[in-house]
Amino acid sequence: MTLEELQNIIATRAEASPDESWTAKLLAKGNDKVAEKLGEEAIETVIEAVKGNKAGLTSEAADLLYHLLVTLHANDVHISDVLKELERRTAQSGLSEKAAR
């Protein structure tokens, strides 16, 4: 599965009834709740990484990617824009890019 495919699935599920779709239910709670859930998943991902738990990290990373894409959807940002930004950044060294911020 690609990130674009996942984003398309999220867009489809966002249009469903909140009674039938976790994605729609989360989005119906508003951007603050969507972002909060992303933060929770990020923390859980960090915890599994610190523990060195590969299975847990894999599971939490999947949750994190999903919730990141839901957050992007809630803010009308397409994953292709994020990937373009990453591509732009790789055209220079990470240290140069960071210094330019």
Coordinates of C-alpha atoms in Angstrom, one line a residue:
M1 CA 0.0 0.0 0.0
T2 CA 1.2 3.5 -0.8
L3 CA 0.6 6.6 1.2
E4 CA -1.5 8.0 -1.7
E5 CA -3.7 4.8 -1.6
L6 CA -4.2 5.2 2.2
Q7 CA -5.0 8.9 1.7
N8 CA -7.7 7.9 -0.9
I9 CA -9.2 5.4 1.5
I10 CA -9.3 8.0 4.3
A11 CA -11.0 10.5 1.9
T12 CA -13.6 7.9 1.0
R13 CA -14.2 6.9 4.7
A14 CA -14.4 10.6 5.7
E15 CA -17.6 10.8 3.6
A16 CA -19.2 7.8 5.4
S17 CA -21.5 8.1 8.4
P18 CA -19.7 8.5 11.7
D19 CA -21.7 5.5 12.9
E20 CA -20.0 3.4 10.3
S21 CA -16.5 4.8 10.0
W22 CA -13.9 5.5 12.6
T23 CA -12.3 8.0 10.2
A24 CA -15.6 9.9 9.8
K25 CA -16.3 9.7 13.6
L26 CA -12.8 11.2 14.4
L27 CA -13.1 13.9 11.8
A28 CA -16.6 14.9 13.1
K29 CA -15.0 15.7 16.4
G30 CA -13.0 18.5 14.8
N31 CA -9.4 19.4 14.0
D32 CA -8.4 19.7 17.7
K33 CA -9.4 16.1 18.5
V34 CA -7.8 14.9 15.2
A35 CA -4.5 16.6 16.1
E36 CA -4.7 15.4 19.7
K37 CA -5.1 11.8 18.5
L38 CA -2.0 12.3 16.2
G39 CA -0.1 13.4 19.2
E40 CA -1.2 10.4 21.2
E41 CA -0.1 8.0 18.5
A42 CA 3.3 9.8 18.2
I43 CA 3.9 9.3 21.9
E44 CA 2.9 5.6 21.7
T45 CA 5.3 5.2 18.7
V46 CA 8.2 6.8 20.7
I47 CA 7.5 4.5 23.7
E48 CA 7.7 1.4 21.5
A49 CA 10.9 2.6 19.9
V50 CA 12.5 3.3 23.2
K51 CA 11.5 -0.2 24.4
G52 CA 13.0 -1.7 21.3
N53 CA 9.8 -3.5 20.6
K54 CA 9.8 -4.1 16.9
A55 CA 6.2 -5.5 16.7
G56 CA 4.9 -2.7 18.9
L57 CA 6.8 -0.1 16.9
T58 CA 5.5 -1.5 13.6
S59 CA 1.9 -1.4 14.9
E60 CA 2.2 2.1 16.4
A61 CA 4.0 3.4 13.3
A62 CA 1.0 2.2 11.2
D63 CA -1.3 4.0 13.6
L64 CA 0.8 7.1 13.4
L65 CA 0.9 7.2 9.6
Y66 CA -2.9 6.7 9.5
H67 CA -3.5 9.5 11.9
L68 CA -1.1 11.8 10.2
L69 CA -3.0 11.3 7.0
V70 CA -6.3 11.9 8.7
T71 CA -4.8 15.1 10.1
L72 CA -3.6 16.2 6.7
H73 CA -7.1 15.4 5.3
A74 CA -8.7 17.5 8.1
N75 CA -6.4 20.4 7.0
D76 CA -6.8 20.0 3.3
V77 CA -3.2 19.0 2.8
H78 CA -2.4 16.3 0.2
I79 CA 0.4 13.8 0.9
S80 CA 1.9 14.7 -2.5
D81 CA 2.6 18.2 -1.1
V82 CA 4.4 16.7 1.9
L83 CA 6.4 14.4 -0.4
K84 CA 7.3 17.4 -2.6
E85 CA 8.6 19.2 0.4
L86 CA 10.7 16.2 1.4
E87 CA 12.1 16.1 -2.1
R88 CA 12.9 19.8 -2.0
R89 CA 14.8 19.2 1.3
T90 CA 16.8 16.3 0.0
A91 CA 18.3 18.6 -2.7
Q92 CA 20.5 20.1 0.1
S93 CA 22.2 18.7 3.2
G94 CA 20.1 18.4 6.3
L95 CA 22.4 20.7 8.1
S96 CA 22.0 23.4 5.5
E97 CA 18.3 23.0 5.3
K98 CA 17.9 23.2 9.1
A99 CA 20.1 26.4 9.2
A100 CA 17.9 28.0 6.6
R101 CA 14.8 27.7 8.8

